[in-house]
C-alpha positions as semicolon CSV with decimal commas, in nm:
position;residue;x (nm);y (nm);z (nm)
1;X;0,000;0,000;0,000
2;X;0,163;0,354;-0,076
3;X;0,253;0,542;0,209
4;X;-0,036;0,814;0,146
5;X;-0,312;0,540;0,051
6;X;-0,424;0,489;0,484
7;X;-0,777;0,356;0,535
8;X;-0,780;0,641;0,793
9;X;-0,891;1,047;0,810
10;X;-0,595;1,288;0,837
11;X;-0,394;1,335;1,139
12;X;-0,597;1,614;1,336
13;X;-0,324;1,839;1,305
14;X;-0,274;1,807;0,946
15;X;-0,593;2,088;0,830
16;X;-0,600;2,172;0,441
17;X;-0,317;1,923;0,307
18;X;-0,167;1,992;0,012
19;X;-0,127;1,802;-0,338
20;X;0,199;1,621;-0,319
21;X;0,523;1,775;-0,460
22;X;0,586;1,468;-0,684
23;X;0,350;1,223;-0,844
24;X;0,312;0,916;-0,640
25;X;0,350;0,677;-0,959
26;X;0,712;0,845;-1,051
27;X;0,831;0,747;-0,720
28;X;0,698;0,404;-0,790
29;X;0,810;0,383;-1,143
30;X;1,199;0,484;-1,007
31;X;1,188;0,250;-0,709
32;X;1,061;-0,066;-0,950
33;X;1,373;0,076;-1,158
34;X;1,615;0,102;-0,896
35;X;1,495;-0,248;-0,756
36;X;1,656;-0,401;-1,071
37;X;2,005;-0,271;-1,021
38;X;2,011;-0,301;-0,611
39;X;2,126;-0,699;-0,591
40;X;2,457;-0,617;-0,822
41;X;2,505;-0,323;-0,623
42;X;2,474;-0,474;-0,274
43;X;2,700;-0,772;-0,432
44;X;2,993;-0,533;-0,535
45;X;2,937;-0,269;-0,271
46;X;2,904;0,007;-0,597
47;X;2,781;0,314;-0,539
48;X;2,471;0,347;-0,758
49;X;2,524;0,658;-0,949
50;X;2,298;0,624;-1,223
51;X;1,974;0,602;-0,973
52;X;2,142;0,938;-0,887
53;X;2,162;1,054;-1,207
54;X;1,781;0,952;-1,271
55;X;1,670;1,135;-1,002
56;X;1,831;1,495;-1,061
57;X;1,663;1,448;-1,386
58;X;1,321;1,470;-1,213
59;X;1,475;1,760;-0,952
60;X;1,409;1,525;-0,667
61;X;1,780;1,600;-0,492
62;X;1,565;1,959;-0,489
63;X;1,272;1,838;-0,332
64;X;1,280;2,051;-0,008
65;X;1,460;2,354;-0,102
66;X;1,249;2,641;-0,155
67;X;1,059;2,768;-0,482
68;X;1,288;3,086;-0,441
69;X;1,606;2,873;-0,499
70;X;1,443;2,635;-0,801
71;X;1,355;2,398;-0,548
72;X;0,991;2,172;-0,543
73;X;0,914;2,350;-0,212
74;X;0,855;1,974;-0,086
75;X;0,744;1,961;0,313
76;X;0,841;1,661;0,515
77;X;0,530;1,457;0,387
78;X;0,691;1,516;0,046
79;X;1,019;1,398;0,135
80;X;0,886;1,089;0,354
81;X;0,690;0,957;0,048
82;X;1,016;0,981;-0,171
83;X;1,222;0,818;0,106
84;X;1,055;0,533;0,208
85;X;0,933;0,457;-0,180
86;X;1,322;0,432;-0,312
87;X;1,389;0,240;0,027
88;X;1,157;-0,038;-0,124
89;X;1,362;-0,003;-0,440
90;X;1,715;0,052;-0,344
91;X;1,754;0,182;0,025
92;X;2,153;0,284;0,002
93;X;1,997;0,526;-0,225
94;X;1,725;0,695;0,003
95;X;1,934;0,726;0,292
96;X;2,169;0,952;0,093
97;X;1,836;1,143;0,013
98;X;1,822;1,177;0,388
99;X;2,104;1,303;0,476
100;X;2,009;1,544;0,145
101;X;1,662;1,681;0,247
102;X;1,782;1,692;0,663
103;X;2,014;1,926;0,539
104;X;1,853;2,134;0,284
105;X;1,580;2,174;0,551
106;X;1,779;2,310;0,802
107;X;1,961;2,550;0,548
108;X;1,631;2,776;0,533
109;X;1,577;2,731;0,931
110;X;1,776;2,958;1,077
111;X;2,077;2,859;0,974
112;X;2,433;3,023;1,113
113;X;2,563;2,922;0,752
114;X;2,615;3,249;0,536
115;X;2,334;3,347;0,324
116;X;2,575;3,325;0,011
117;X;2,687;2,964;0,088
118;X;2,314;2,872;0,139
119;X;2,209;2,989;-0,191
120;X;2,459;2,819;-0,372
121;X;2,409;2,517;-0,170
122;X;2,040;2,512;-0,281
123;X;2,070;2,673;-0,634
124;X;2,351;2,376;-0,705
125;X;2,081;2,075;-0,584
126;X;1,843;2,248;-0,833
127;X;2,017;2,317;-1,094
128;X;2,301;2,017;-1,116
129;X;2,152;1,750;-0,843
130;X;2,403;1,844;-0,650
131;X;2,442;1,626;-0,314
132;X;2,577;1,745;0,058
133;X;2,608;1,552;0,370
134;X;2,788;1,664;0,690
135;X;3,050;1,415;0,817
136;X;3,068;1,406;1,205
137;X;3,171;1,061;1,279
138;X;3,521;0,998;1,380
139;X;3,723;0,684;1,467
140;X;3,844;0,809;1,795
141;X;3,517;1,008;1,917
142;X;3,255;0,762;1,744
143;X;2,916;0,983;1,762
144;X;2,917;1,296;1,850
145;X;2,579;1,244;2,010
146;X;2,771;1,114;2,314
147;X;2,937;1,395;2,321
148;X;3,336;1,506;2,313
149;X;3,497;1,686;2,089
150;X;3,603;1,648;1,720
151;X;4,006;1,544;1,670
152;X;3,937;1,718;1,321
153;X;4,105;2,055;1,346
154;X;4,001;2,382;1,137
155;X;4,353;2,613;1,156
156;X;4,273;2,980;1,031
157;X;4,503;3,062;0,746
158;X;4,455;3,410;0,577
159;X;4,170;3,429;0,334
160;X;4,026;3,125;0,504
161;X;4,084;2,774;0,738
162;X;4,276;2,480;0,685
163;X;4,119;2,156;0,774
164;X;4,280;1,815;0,868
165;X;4,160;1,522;1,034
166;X;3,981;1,182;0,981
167;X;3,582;1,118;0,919
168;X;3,441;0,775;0,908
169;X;3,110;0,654;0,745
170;X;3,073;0,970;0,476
171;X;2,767;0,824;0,298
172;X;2,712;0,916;-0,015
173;X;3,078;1,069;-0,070
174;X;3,126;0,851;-0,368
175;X;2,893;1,178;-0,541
176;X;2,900;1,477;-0,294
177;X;2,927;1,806;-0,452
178;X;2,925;1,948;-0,127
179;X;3,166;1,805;0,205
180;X;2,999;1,952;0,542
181;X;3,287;1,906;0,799
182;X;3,267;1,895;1,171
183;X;3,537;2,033;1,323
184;X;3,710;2,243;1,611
185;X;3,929;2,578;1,584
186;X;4,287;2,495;1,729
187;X;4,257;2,800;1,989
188;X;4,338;2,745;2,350
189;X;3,967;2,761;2,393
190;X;3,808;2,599;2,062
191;X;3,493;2,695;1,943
192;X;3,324;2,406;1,710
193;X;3,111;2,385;1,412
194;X;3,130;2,304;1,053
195;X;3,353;2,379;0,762
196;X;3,183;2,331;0,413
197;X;3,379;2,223;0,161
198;X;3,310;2,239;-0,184
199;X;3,397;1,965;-0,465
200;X;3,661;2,091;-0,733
201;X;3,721;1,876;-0,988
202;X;3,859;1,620;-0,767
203;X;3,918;1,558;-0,421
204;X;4,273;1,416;-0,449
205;X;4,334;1,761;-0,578
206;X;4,228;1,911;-0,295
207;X;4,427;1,731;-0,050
208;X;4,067;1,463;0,031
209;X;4,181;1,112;0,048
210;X;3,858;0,857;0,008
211;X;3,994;0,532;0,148
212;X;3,698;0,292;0,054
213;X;3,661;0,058;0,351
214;X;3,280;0,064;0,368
215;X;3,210;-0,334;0,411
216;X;2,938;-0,376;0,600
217;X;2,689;-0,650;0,614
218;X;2,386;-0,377;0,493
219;X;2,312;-0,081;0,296
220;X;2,652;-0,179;0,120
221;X;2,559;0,052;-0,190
222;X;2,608;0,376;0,060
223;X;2,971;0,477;-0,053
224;X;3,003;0,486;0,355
225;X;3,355;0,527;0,319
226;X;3,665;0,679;0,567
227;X;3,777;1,018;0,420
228;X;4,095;1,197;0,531
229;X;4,160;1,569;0,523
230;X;4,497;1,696;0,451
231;X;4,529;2,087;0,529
232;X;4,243;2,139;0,299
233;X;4,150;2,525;0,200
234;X;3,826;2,631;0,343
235;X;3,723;2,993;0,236
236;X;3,655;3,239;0,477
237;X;3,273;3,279;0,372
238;X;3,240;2,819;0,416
239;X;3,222;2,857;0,763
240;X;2,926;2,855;0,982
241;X;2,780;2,764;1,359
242;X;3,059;2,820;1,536
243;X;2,991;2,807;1,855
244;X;3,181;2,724;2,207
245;X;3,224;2,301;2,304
246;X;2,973;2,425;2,596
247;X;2,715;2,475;2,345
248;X;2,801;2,141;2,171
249;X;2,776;2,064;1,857
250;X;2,470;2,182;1,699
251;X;2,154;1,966;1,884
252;X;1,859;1,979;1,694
253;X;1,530;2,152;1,757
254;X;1,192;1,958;1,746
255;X;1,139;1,972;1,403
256;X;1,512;1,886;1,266
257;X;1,446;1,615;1,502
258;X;1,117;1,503;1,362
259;X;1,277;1,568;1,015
260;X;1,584;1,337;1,130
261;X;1,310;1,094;1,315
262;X;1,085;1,051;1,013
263;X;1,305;1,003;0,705
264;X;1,594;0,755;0,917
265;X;1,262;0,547;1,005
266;X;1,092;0,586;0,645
267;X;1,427;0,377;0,472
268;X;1,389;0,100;0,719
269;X;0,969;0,075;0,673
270;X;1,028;0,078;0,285
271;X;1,270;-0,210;0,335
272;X;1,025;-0,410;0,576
273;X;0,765;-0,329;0,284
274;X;0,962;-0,466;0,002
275;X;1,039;-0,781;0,259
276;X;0,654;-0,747;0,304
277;X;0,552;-0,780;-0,049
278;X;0,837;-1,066;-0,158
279;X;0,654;-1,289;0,133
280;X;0,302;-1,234;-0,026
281;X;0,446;-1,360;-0,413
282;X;0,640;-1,649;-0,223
283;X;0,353;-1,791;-0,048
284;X;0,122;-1,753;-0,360
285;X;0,350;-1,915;-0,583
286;X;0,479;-2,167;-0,357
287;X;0,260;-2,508;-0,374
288;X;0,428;-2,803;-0,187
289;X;0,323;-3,113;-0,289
290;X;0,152;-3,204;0,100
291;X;-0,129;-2,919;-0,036
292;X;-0,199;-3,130;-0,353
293;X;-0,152;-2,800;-0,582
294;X;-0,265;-2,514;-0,343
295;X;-0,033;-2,275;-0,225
296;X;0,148;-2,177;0,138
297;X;-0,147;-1,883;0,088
298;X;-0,351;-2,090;0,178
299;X;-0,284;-2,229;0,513
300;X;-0,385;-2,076;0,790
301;X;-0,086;-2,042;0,997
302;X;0,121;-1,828;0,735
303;X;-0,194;-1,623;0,698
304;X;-0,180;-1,568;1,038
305;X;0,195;-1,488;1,049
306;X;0,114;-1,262;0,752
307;X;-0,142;-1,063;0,955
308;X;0,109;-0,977;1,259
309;X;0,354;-0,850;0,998
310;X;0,057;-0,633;0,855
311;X;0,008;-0,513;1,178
312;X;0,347;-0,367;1,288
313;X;0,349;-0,225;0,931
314;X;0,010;-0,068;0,946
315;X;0,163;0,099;1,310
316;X;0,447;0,224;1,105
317;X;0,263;0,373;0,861
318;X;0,011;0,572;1,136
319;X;0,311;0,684;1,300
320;X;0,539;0,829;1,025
321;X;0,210;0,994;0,867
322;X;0,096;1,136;1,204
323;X;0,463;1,270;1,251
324;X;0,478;1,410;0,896
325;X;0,173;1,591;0,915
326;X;0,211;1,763;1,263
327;X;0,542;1,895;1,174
328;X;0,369;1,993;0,792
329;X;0,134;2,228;0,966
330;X;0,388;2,376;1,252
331;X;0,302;2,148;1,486
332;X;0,590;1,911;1,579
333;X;0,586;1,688;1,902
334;X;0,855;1,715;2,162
335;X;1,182;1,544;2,044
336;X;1,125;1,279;2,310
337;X;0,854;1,197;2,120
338;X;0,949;1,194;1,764
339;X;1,250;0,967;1,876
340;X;1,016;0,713;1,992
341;X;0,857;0,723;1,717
342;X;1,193;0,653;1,524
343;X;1,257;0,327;1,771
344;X;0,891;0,233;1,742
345;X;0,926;0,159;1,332
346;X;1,275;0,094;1,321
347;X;1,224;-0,194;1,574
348;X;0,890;-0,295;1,352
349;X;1,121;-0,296;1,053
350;X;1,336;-0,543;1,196
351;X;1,066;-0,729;1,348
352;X;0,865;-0,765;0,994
353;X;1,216;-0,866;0,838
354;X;1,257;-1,153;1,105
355;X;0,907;-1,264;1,087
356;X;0,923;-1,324;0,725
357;X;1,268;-1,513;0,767
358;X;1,090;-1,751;1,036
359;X;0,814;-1,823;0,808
360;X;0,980;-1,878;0,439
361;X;1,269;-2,057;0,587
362;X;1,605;-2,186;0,340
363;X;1,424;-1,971;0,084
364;X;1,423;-1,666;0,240
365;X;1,764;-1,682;0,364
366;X;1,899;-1,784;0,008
367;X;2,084;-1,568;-0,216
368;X;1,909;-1,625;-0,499
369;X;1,606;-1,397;-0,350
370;X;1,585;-1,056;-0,198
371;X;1,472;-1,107;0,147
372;X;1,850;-1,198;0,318
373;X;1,955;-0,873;0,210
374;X;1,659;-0,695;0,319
375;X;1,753;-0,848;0,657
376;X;2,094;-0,709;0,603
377;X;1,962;-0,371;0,520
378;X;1,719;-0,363;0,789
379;X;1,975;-0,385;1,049
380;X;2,118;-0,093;0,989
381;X;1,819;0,095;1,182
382;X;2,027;-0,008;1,485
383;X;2,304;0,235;1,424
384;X;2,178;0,603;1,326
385;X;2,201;0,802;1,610
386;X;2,042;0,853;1,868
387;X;2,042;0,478;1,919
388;X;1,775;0,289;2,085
389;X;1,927;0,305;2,486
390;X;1,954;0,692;2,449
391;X;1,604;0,749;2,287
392;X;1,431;0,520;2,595
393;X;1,687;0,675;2,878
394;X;1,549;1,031;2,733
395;X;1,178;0,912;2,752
396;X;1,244;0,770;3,053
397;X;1,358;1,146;3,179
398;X;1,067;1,365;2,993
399;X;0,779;1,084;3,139
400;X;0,981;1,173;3,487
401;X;1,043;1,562;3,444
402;X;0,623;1,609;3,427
């Protein structure tokens, strides 16, 4: 069922909703195309930049930037549609359109990033496709959500910075245009924030060494990779939210969060739906010989296993819709809230994933068919931060604090 298609009334919140920024059967038309490819790519761990190239065609890296910049003007139902439909398709691909709309959201949101950079930033995803994610992760300091500071150093040079240090899991660097680094000042007292750096015409050029090492079990397409910087040039005018460790780096407000919440959770429920639907054409095409030509459809127990996974989906898809639409009309719930919603439908994902594993059996854990990688895929949930012990231990707090 598409993600707008619920047997339900709008969320409360939602009032007058708008027609969607992109037609519904183009998002199903790319994922069925990007479906094709996504078994090589998993296999070789390629980054898949033709499904890129398809979709700047259509101005989806655009979707959220503003009208005013040659953007679709896209709101996070827009986005979540896109997201979780390419999930079902190819999911390395929609979390790089994450990371893509996160940040083009925030850009118009009261950003500390100069107005020039911004308008470039957006102009370049409208015009080009151009692609930006903002690498925080390092191998010393893991998360920053745990807090600590960044080993990456930004020294100021005249005319600009010079940047060095190491970032780990860069998704989507294989076709960045645009390098958002996290980093610290090397002052006595350090202030922190983030360095953008622009793609020349190559990043060895620049002094950017991409040491592909991305070999994980899931979402192997990602182009996770480590990237090094060596006393890159930053431009004066590339730097923005610098702010003092105190502050920390820059924690998100409730509806970055609810952005974050939503699209993380909308890869993994298009992945439990694409395990969803490969389960339906294996039991109707499946006819053992002990149901003298009738298929596993018909026997009651599958049915019933069918139904649970049709109910943690049908949860999933309340949720993310609910979510979407209360921060669509300036609404957004508390970020305590918005993260349980994230571990709610992650932890769904995963469960649909497992249940159709327990129920198919040697073929669903067979390489010949899709469902062991959506398993491997589906894991991934687990990582994205903030992981599932943080979002219950800050629950656990906001339940106490009223």
């Amino acid at each position: 069922m598409p993600f707008d298609d619920l047997p339900f009334p709008a969320s409360p919140f939602a009032g007058t909703v708008p027609a969607p920024a992109v037609d519904p059967s183009l998002i199903a038309t790319l994922s069925a195309e990007f479906a094709t490819r996504a078994a090589e790519h998993d296999a070789k761990a390629s980054f898949p930049f033709e499904n890129f190239e398809r979709l700047a065609s259509f101005g989806l890296p655009a979707l959220v930037t503003p009208a005013t910049a040659g953007g679709k003007g896209g709101g996070l139902r827009d986005a979540l549609a896109v997201v979780n439909g390419i999930a079902a398709g190819e999911p390395s691909t929609a979390l790089v359109l994450v990371l893509q709309y996160v940040i083009h959201n925030q850009l118009w949101r009261g950003s500390a990033w100069p107005e020039a950079l911004r308008e470039r930033i957006a102009r370049s995803a409208a015009t080009d496709g151009a692609l930006i994610n903002i690498l925080r992760v390092e191998p010393e300091l893991g998360t920053p959500h745990r807090g600590g500071l960044p080993a990456t150093v930004a020294r100021k040079v005249p005319g600009g910075w010079r940047i060095s240090g190491t970032k780990i899991y860069s998704t989507g660097i294989p076709a960045l245009s645009w390098l958002g680094v996290w980093a610290r000042t090397d002052d006595v007292e350090p202030l922190v924030g983030t360095w953008v750096v622009p793609r020349g015409t190559g990043l060895a050029e620049q002094g950017i060494e991409v040491r592909e090492s991305w070999n994980h079990i899931g979402m192997r397409a990602s182009g996770s990779h480590e990237v090094v910087f060596h006393d890159v040039f930053v431009p004066d005018d590339h730097a923005g939210e610098l702010r003092p460790p105190a502050a920390g780096w820059t924690v998100p407000d409730a509806v970055a969060t609810a952005w974050m919440a939503a699209l993380f959770s909308g890869v993994y429920d298009g992945i439990a739906r694409s395990a969803r639907d490969w389960l339906v054409s294996f039991l109707h095409a499946r006819k053992p010989t002990g149901l003298n030509g009738a298929s596993l459809a018909t026997v009651p127990r599958l049915q019933e296993a069918l139904g649970g996974i049709e109910s943690l989906l049908l949860t999933n898809r309340i949720l993310l819709r609910s979510l979407s639409a209360a921060v669509d009309s300036g609404t957004p719930p508390s970020q305590s809230d918005a993260l349980l919603v994230k571990y709610t439908v992650t932890n769904n994902a995963i469960d649909v994933v497992a249940r159709a594993l327990e129920v198919t059996g040697n073929p669903g854990l067979s390489r010949d068919n899709p469902l062991e990688r959506h398993h491997r895929d589906v894991l991934c949930a687990r990582v994205h931060a903030p992981q599932n012990d943080m979002i219950l231990t800050g629950a656990g707090r906001a339940a106490l604090s009223r």
